[in-house]
Coordinates of C-alpha atoms and ligand atoms in Angstrom, one line a residue:
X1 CA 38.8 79.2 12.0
X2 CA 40.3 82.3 14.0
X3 CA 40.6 83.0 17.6
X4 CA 41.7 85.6 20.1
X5 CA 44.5 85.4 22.9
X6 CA 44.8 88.5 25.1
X7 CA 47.7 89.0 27.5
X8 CA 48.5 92.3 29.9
X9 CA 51.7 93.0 30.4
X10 CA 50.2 94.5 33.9
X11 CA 48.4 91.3 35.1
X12 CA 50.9 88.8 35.8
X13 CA 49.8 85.2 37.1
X14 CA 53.8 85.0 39.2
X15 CA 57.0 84.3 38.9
X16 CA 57.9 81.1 37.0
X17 CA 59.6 78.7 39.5
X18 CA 62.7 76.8 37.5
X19 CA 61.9 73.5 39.5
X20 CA 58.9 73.2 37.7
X21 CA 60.8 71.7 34.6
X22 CA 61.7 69.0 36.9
X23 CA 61.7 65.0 35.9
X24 CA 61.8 62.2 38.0
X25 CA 64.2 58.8 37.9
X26 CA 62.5 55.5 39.9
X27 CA 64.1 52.8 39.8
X28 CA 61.6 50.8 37.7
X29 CA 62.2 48.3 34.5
X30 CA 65.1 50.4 32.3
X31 CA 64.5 53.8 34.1
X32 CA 68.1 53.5 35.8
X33 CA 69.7 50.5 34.5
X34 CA 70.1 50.2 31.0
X35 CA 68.8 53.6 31.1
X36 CA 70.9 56.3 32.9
X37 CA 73.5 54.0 33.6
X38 CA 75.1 50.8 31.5
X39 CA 78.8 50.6 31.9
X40 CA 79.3 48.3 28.9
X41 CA 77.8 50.7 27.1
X42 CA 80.5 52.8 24.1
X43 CA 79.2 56.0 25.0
X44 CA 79.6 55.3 29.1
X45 CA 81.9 57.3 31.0
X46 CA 84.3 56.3 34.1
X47 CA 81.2 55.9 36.5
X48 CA 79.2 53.6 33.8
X49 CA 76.8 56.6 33.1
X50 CA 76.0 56.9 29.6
X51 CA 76.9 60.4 27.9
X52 CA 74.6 60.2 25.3
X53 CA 71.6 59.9 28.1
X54 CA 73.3 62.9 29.6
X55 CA 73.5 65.0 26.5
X56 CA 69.6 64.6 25.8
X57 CA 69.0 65.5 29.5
X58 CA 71.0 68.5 29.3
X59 CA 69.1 69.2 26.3
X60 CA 65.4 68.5 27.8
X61 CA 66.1 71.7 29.9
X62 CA 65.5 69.4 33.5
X63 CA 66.2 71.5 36.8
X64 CA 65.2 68.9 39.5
X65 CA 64.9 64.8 39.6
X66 CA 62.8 63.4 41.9
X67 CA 64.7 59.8 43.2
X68 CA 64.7 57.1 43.8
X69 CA 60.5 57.0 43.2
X70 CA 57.5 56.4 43.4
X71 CA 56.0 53.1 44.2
X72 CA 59.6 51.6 44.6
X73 CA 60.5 54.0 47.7
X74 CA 57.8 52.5 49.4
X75 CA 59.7 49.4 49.8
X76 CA 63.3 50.7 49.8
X77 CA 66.4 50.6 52.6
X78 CA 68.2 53.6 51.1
X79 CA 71.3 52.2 53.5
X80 CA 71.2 49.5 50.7
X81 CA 72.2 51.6 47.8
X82 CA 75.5 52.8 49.5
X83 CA 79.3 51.9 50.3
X84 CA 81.2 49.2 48.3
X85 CA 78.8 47.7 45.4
X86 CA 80.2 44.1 45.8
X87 CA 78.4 44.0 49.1
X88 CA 75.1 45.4 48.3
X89 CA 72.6 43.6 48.5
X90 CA 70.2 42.0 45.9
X91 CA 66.6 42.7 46.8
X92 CA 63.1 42.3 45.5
X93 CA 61.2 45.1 44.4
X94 CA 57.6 44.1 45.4
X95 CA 56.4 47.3 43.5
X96 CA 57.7 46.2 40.2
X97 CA 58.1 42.9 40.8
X98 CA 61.7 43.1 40.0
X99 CA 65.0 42.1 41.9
X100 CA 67.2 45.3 42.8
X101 CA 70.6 44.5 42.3
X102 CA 71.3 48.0 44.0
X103 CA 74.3 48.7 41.6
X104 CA 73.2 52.5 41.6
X105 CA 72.2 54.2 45.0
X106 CA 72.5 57.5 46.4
X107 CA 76.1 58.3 45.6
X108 CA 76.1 57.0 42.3
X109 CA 72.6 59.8 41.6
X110 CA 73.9 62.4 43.3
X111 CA 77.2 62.3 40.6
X112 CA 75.0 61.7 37.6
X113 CA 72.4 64.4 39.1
X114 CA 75.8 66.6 38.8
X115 CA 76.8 65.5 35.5
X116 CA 73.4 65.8 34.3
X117 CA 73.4 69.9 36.1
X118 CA 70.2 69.2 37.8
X119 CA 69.1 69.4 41.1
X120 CA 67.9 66.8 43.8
X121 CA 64.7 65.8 45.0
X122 CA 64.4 63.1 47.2
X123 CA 61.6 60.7 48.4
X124 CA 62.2 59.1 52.0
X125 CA 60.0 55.9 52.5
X126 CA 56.8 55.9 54.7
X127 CA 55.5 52.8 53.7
X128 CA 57.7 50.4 55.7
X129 CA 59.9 52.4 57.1
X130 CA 59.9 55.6 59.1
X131 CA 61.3 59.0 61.0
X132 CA 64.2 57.7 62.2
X133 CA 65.4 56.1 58.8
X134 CA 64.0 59.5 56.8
X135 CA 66.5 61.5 59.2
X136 CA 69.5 59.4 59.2
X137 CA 68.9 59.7 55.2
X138 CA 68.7 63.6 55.8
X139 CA 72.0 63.7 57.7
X140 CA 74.3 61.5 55.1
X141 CA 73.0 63.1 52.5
X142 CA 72.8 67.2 54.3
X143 CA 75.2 66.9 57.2
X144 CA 78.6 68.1 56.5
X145 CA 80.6 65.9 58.6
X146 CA 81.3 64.4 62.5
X147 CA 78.5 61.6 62.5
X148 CA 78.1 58.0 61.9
X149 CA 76.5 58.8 58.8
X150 CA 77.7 62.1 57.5
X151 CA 81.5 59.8 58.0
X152 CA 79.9 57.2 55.4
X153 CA 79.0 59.1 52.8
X154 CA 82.3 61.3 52.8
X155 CA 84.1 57.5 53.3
X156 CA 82.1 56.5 50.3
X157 CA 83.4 59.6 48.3
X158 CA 80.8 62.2 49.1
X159 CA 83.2 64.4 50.3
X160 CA 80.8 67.5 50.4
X161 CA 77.4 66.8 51.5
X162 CA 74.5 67.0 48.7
X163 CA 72.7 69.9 49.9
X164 CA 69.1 68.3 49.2
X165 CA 66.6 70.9 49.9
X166 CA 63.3 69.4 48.5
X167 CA 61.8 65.9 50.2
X168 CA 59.1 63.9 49.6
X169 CA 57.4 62.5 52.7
X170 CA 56.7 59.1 51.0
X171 CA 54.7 58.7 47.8
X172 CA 51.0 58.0 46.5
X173 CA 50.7 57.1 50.3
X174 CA 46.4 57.0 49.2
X175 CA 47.0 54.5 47.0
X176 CA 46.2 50.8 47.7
X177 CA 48.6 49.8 45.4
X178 CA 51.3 51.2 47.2
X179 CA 53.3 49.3 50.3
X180 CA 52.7 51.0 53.7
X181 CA 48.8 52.7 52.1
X182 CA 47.4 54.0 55.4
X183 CA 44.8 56.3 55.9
X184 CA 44.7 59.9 55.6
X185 CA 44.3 60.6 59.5
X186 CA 47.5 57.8 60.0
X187 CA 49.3 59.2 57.0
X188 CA 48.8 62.6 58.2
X189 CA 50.4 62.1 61.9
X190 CA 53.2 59.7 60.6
X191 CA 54.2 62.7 57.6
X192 CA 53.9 65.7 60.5
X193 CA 55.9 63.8 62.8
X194 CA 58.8 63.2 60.0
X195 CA 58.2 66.8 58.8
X196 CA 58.9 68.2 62.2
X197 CA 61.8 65.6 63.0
X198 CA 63.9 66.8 59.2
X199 CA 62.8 70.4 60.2
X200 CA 64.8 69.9 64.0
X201 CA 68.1 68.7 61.6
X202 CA 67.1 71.6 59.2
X203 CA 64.5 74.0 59.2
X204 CA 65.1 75.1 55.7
X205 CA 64.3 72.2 54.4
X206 CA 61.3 71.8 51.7
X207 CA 58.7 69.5 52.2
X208 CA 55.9 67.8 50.7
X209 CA 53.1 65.7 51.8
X210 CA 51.3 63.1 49.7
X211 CA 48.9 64.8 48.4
X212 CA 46.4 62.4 45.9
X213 CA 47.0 59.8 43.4
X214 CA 44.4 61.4 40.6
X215 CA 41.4 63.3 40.7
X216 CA 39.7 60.2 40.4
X217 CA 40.7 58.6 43.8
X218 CA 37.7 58.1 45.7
X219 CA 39.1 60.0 48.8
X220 CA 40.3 63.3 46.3
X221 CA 39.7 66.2 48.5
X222 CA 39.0 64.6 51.9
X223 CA 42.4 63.5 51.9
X224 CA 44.3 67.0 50.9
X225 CA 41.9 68.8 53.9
X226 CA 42.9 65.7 56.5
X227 CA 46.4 65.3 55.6
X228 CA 47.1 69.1 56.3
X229 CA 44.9 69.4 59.1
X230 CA 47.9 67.1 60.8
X231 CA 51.3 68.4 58.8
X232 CA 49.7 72.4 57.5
X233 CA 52.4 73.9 59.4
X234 CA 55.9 72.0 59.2
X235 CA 55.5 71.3 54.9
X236 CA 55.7 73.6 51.8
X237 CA 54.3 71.8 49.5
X238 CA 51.2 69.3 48.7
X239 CA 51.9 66.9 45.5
X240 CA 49.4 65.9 42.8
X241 CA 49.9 63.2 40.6
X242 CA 47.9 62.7 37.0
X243 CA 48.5 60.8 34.2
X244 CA 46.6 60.6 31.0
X245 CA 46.0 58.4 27.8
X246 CA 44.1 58.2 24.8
X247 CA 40.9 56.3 25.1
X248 CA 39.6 54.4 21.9
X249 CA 37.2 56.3 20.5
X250 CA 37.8 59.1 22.2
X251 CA 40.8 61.8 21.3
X252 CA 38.5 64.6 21.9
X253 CA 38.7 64.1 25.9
X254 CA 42.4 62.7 25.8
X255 CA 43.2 66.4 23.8
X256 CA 41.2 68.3 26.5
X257 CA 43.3 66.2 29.5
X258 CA 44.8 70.2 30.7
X259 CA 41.2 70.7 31.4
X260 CA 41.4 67.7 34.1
X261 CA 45.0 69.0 35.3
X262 CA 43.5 72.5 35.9
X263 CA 40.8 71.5 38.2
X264 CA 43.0 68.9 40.1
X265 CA 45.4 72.3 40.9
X266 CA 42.7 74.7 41.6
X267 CA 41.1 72.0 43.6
X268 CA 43.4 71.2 45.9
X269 CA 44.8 75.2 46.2
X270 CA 41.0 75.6 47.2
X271 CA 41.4 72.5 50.3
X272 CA 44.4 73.9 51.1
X273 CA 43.2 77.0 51.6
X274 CA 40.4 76.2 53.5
X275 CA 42.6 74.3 55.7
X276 CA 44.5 77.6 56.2
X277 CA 41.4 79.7 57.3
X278 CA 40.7 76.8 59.9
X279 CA 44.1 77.0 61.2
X280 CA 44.2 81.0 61.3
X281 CA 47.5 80.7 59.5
X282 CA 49.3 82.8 57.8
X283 CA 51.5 80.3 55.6
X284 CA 50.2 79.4 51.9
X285 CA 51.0 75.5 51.0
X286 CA 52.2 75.4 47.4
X287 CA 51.8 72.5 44.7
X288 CA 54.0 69.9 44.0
X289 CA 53.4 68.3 40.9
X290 CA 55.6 65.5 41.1
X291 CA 54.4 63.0 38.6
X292 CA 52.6 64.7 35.3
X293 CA 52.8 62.7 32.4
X294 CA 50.9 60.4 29.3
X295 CA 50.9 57.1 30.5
X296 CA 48.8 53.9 28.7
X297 CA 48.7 52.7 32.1
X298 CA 46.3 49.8 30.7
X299 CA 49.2 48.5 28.5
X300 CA 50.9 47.6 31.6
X301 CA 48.0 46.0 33.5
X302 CA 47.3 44.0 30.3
X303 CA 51.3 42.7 28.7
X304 CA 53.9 43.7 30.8
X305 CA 52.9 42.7 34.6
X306 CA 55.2 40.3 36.0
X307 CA 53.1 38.0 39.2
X308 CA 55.2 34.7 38.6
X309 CA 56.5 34.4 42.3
X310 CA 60.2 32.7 41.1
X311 CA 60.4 35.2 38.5
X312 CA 61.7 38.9 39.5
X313 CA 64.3 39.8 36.5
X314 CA 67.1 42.6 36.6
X315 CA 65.9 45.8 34.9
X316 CA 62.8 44.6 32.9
X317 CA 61.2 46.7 29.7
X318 CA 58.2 47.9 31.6
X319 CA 56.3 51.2 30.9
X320 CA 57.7 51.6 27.8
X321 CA 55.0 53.7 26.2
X322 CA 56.0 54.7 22.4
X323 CA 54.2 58.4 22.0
X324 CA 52.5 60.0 19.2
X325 CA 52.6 63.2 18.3
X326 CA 49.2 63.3 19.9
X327 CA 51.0 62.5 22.9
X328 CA 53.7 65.1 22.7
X329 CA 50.4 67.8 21.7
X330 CA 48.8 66.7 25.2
X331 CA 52.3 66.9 26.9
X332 CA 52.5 70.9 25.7
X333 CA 49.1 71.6 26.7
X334 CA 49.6 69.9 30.5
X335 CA 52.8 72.7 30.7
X336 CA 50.8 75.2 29.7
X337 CA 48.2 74.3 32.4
X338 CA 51.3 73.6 35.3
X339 CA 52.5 77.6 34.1
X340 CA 48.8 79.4 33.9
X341 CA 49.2 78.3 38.0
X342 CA 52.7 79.6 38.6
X343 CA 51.4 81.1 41.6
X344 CA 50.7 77.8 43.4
X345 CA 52.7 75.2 41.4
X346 CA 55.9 75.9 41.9
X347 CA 57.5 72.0 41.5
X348 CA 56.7 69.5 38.9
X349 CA 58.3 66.3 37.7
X350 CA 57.9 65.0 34.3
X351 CA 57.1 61.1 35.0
X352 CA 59.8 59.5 34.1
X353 CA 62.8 60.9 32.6
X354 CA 64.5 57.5 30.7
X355 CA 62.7 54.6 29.0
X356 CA 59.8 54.2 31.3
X357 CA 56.9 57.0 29.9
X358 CA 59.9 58.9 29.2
X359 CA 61.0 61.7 26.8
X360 CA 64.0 59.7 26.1
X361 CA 64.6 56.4 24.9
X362 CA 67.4 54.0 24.9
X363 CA 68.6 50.5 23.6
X364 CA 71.5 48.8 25.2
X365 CA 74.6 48.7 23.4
X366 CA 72.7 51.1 21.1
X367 CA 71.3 54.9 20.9
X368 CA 69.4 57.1 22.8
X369 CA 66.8 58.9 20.9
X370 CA 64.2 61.9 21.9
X371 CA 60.4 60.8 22.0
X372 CA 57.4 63.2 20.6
X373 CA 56.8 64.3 24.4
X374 CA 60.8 65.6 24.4
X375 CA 60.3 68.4 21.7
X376 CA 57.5 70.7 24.0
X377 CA 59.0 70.0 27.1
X378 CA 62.7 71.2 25.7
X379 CA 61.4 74.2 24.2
X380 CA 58.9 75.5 27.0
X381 CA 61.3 75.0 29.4
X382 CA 64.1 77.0 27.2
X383 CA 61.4 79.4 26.3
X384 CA 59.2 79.9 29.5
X385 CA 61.2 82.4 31.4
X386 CA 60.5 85.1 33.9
X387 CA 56.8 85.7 34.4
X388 CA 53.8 84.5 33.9
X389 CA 51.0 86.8 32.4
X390 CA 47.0 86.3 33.1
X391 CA 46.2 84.9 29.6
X392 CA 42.4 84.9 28.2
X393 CA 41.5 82.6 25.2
X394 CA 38.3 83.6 22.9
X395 CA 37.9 80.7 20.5
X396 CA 35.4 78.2 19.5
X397 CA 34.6 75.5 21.8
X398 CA 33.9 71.2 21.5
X399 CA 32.2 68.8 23.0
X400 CA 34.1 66.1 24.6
X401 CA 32.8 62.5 26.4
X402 CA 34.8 63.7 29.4
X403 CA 35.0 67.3 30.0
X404 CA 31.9 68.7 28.3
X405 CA 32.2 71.3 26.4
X406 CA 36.0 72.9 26.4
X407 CA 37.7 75.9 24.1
X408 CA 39.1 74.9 20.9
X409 CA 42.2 76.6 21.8
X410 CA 44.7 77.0 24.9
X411 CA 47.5 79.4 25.3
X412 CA 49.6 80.9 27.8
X413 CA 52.0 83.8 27.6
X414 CA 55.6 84.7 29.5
X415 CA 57.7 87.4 29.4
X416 CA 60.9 87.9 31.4
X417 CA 61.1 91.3 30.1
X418 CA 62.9 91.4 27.3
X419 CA 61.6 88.4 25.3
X420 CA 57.4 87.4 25.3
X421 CA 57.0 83.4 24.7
X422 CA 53.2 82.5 23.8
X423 CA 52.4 78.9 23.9
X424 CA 49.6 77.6 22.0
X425 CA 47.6 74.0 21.1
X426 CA 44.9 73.6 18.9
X427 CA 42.9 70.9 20.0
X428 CA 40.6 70.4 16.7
X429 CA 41.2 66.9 14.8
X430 CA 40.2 69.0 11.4
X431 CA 40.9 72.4 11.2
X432 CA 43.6 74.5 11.2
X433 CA 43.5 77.9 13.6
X434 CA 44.7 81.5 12.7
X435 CA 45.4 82.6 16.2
X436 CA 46.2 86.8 16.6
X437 CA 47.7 87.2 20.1
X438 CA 47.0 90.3 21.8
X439 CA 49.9 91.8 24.0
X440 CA 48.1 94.6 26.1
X441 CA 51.1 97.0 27.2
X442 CA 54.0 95.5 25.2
X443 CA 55.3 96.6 21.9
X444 CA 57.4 93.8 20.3
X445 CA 59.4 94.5 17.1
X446 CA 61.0 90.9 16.1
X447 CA 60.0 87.4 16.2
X448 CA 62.6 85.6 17.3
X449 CA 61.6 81.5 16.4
X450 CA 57.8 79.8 16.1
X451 CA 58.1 75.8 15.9
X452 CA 55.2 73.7 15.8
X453 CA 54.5 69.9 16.8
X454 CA 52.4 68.4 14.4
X455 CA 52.2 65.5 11.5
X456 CA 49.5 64.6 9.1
X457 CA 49.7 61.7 10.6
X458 CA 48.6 62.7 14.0
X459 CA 49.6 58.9 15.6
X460 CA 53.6 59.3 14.0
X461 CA 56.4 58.6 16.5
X462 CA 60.2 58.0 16.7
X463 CA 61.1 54.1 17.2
X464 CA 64.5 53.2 17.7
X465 CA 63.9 51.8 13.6
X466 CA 62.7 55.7 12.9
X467 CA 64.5 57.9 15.6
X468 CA 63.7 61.6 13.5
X469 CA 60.7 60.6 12.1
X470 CA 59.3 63.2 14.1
X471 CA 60.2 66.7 15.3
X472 CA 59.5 70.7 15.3
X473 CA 58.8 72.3 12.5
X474 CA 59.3 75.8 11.8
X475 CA 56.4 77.9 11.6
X476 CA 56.9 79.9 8.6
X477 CA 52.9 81.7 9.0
X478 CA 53.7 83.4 12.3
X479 CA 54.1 87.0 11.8
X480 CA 54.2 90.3 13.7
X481 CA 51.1 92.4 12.8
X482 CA 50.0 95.8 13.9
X483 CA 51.9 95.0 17.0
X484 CA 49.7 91.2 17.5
X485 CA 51.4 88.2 17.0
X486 CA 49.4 86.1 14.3
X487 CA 50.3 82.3 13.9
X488 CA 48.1 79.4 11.6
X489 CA 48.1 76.5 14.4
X490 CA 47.9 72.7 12.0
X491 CA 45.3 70.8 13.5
X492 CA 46.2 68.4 16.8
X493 CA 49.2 70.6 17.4
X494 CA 51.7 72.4 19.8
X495 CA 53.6 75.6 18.9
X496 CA 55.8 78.3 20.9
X497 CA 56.5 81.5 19.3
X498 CA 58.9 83.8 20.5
X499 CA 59.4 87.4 20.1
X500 CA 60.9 90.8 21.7
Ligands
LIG601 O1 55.5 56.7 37.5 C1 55.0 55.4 37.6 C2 54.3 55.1 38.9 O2 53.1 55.9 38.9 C3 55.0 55.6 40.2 O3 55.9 54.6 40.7 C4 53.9 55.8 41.1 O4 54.2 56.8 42.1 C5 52.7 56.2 40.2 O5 51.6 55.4 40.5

């Protein structure tokens, strides 16, 4: 099979934002504990965080965590998590049903999140709690020094403030899972007040308002256009939040998820927007993507839920999906739809970052090792730099269960001048695809690397028993011809080429 991928170098899409190769850390089964942090553990430094997490971080390519979640923040003092660990409290975690020993808190993220190089995020809690406690977080984390709580955090060693610039007004605040779920018209006034009380400490500040759960949520849309109608002019950003899996029976639809991702953006961009021609304003509300990930959410509601009310243990294994290189193929494609809307998603955070759906994987005492979902995410975010260019895809198409009928093929094309990244997934479960990529007003002399994703075994993965069995291969067909880029994509596969 061939196909066609066309880029101009005089149509660019935008700017790629770096802080959309962010991650996220909740604290949630082995996420933090036993994950980012385990003093006991050989490879742990001074503060009990372990270097070999670090190293795979660093390598991953993450610019931005979003902490401390998710579901958990809905339940969380963040006063807790801070000064002398002996008298912290032990709580439970309704979310996870788990007990929080509250070992790791704010101070203790804010050095790893240095360690690590990557930037802050932070969710304030809405559920249970509200303004007051989201700006008394604002000013120990933010305020330099001279109040109550700017004095604690430099007395519990945070001698210069954090500088968070990014907050989260709550999380999944739609859901009915989710402590505190209030309606869109409550939600709405309770995140505008906030947003207007962290803009009076600091009005440069970024904020963003739960936007929905999934596409699927019964109140998708209605919520977005309510929610802004009450918060459109004191936030930056909206958030979505999708996660996929692989139905039995059904790879087709799981291979065409980007297809799902791309209508949830351009979907709420559109309610946005409409909001913004009601308003008469002038101000365009970006995307947040904060949780994006493959998640066999089932598995969870099926083994691992813990109800038993004397039961809450310490850092449980929960969420820990195993991915195929499936998985990992799906995880490249949902990149390539977060870059194709540059111009309106510019956060995202990879759900979750350590053990739970994560690109890395630990065991205590033991190693660390990189998951199929690692290899795409390290190489687009090492790869993807500068612009985005309007990228058009001629290909066959399939028919799937879930999305009708969708191309064969996906791509999307950056350039930050000098080098031109093109990253491509074949979708078919058969067929391999010679792709020839078009590069309207760009001359490129010399490839510089093409690595694929791919097995002939498209369910293989690394387990702690196997930790290589899977990784990029180099893709010795791509080629530079009569000024196109050509490349043989296996089927069920990822690949980046790179060229200038
Ligand atoms: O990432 C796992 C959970 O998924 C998060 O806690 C929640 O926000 C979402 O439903």
């Amino acid at each position: 099979m061939r196909a066609r991928v066309i880029a101009d170098f005089g149509d660019r899409v935008a700017a790629i934002d770096r802080r959309v190769f962010g991650s996220f850390v909740e604290h949630l089964g082995r996420c933090v504990y036993d994950g980012i942090y385990e003093p006991g553990h050989p490879t742990a430094d001074a503060d009990g965080f372990r270097q070999d997490v670090l190293e795979l971080v660093r390598e991953l390519g993450v610019t931005t965590v979003r902490y401390p979640g998710g579901n958990f923040v809905s339940g969380y003092r963040w006063e807790d998590g801070v000064g002398p660990r002996a008298e912290r409290p032990r709580r439970l975690d309704l979310a996870w049903h788990s007990t929080e020993t509250n070992e790791v808190g704010l101070d203790e993220f804010a050095r790893w999140s240095q360690k690590a190089g990557t930037e802050l995020m932070l969710a304030v809690n809405l559920g249970t709690r509200g303004t007051l406690e989201a700006v008394e977080l604002v000013e120990y984390a933010n305020l330099a020094e001279g109040t109550t709580r700017a004095q604690e955090r430099i007395a519990n060693g945070g001698v210069e403030p954090y500088g968070v610039k990014v907050w989260c007004l709550g999380n999944e605040m739609d859901g009915p899972w989710q402590l505190g779920h209030r309606s869109a018209d409550d939600y709405g006034k309770l995140a505008a007040q906030t947003a207007r009380a962290l803009k009076q400490v600091d009005e440069s500040l970024e904020l963003v308002v739960c936007g929905s759960s999934s596409a699927e949520m019964p109140t998708f849309g209605s919520w977005e256009r309510t929610v802004l109608r009450h918060s459109y002019d004191s936030v930056e950003f909206i958030s979505c939040h999708a996660y996929y899996d692989e139905k039995p029976g059904d790879p087709g639809s799981f291979l065409a998820s980007a297809t799902n991702m791309d209508h949830f953006i351009e979907t709420v961009a559109a309610a946005a927007d409409e909001v913004k021609a009601e308003l008469g304003s002038d101000r365009t509300i970006d995307i947040s993507f904060d949780e994006w990930n493959v998640w066999y959410i089932d598995r969870y509601h099926d083994e691992d839920k813990i109800v038993d009310p004397q039961h809450w243990p310490v850092a449980p294994r929960l969420l820990e999906d195993s991915y195929t290189v499936t998985d990992g193929v799906v995880v490249g494609n949902l990149l390539i739809s977060l870059l194709r809307h540059a111009d309106r998603v510019r956060a995202a955070s990879l759900a979750q970052l350590v053990n739970v759906i994560a690109p890395i994987m630990t065991e205590p005492a033991g190693p660390a090792w990189r998951q199929t979902t690692f290899f795409p995410f390290a190489t687009t975010a090492d790869l993807a730099t500068g612009d985005v260019l309007a990228t058009a895809v001629e290909c066959d198409r399939y028919d799937t269960a879930q999305y009708g009928s969708v191309p064969l093929v996906d791509a999307v094309v950056t350039t930050d001048g000098e080098r031109v990244s093109v990253f491509l997934v074949n979708r078919s479960l058969e067929e391999e695809v010679t792709v020839t990529v078009e590069l309207r007003g760009a001359h490129v002399a010399a490839l510089d690397s093409a690595q694929t994703l791919a097995d002939a075994d498209r369910l293989a993965r690394n387990t702690l028993d196997d930790r290589e069995r899977v990784g990029l291969t180099s893709n010795d067909s791509a080629a530079i011809v009569d000024g196109a880029l050509v490349v043989t994509l296996p089927p069920v596969s990822w690949t980046a080429v790179s060229a200038r």
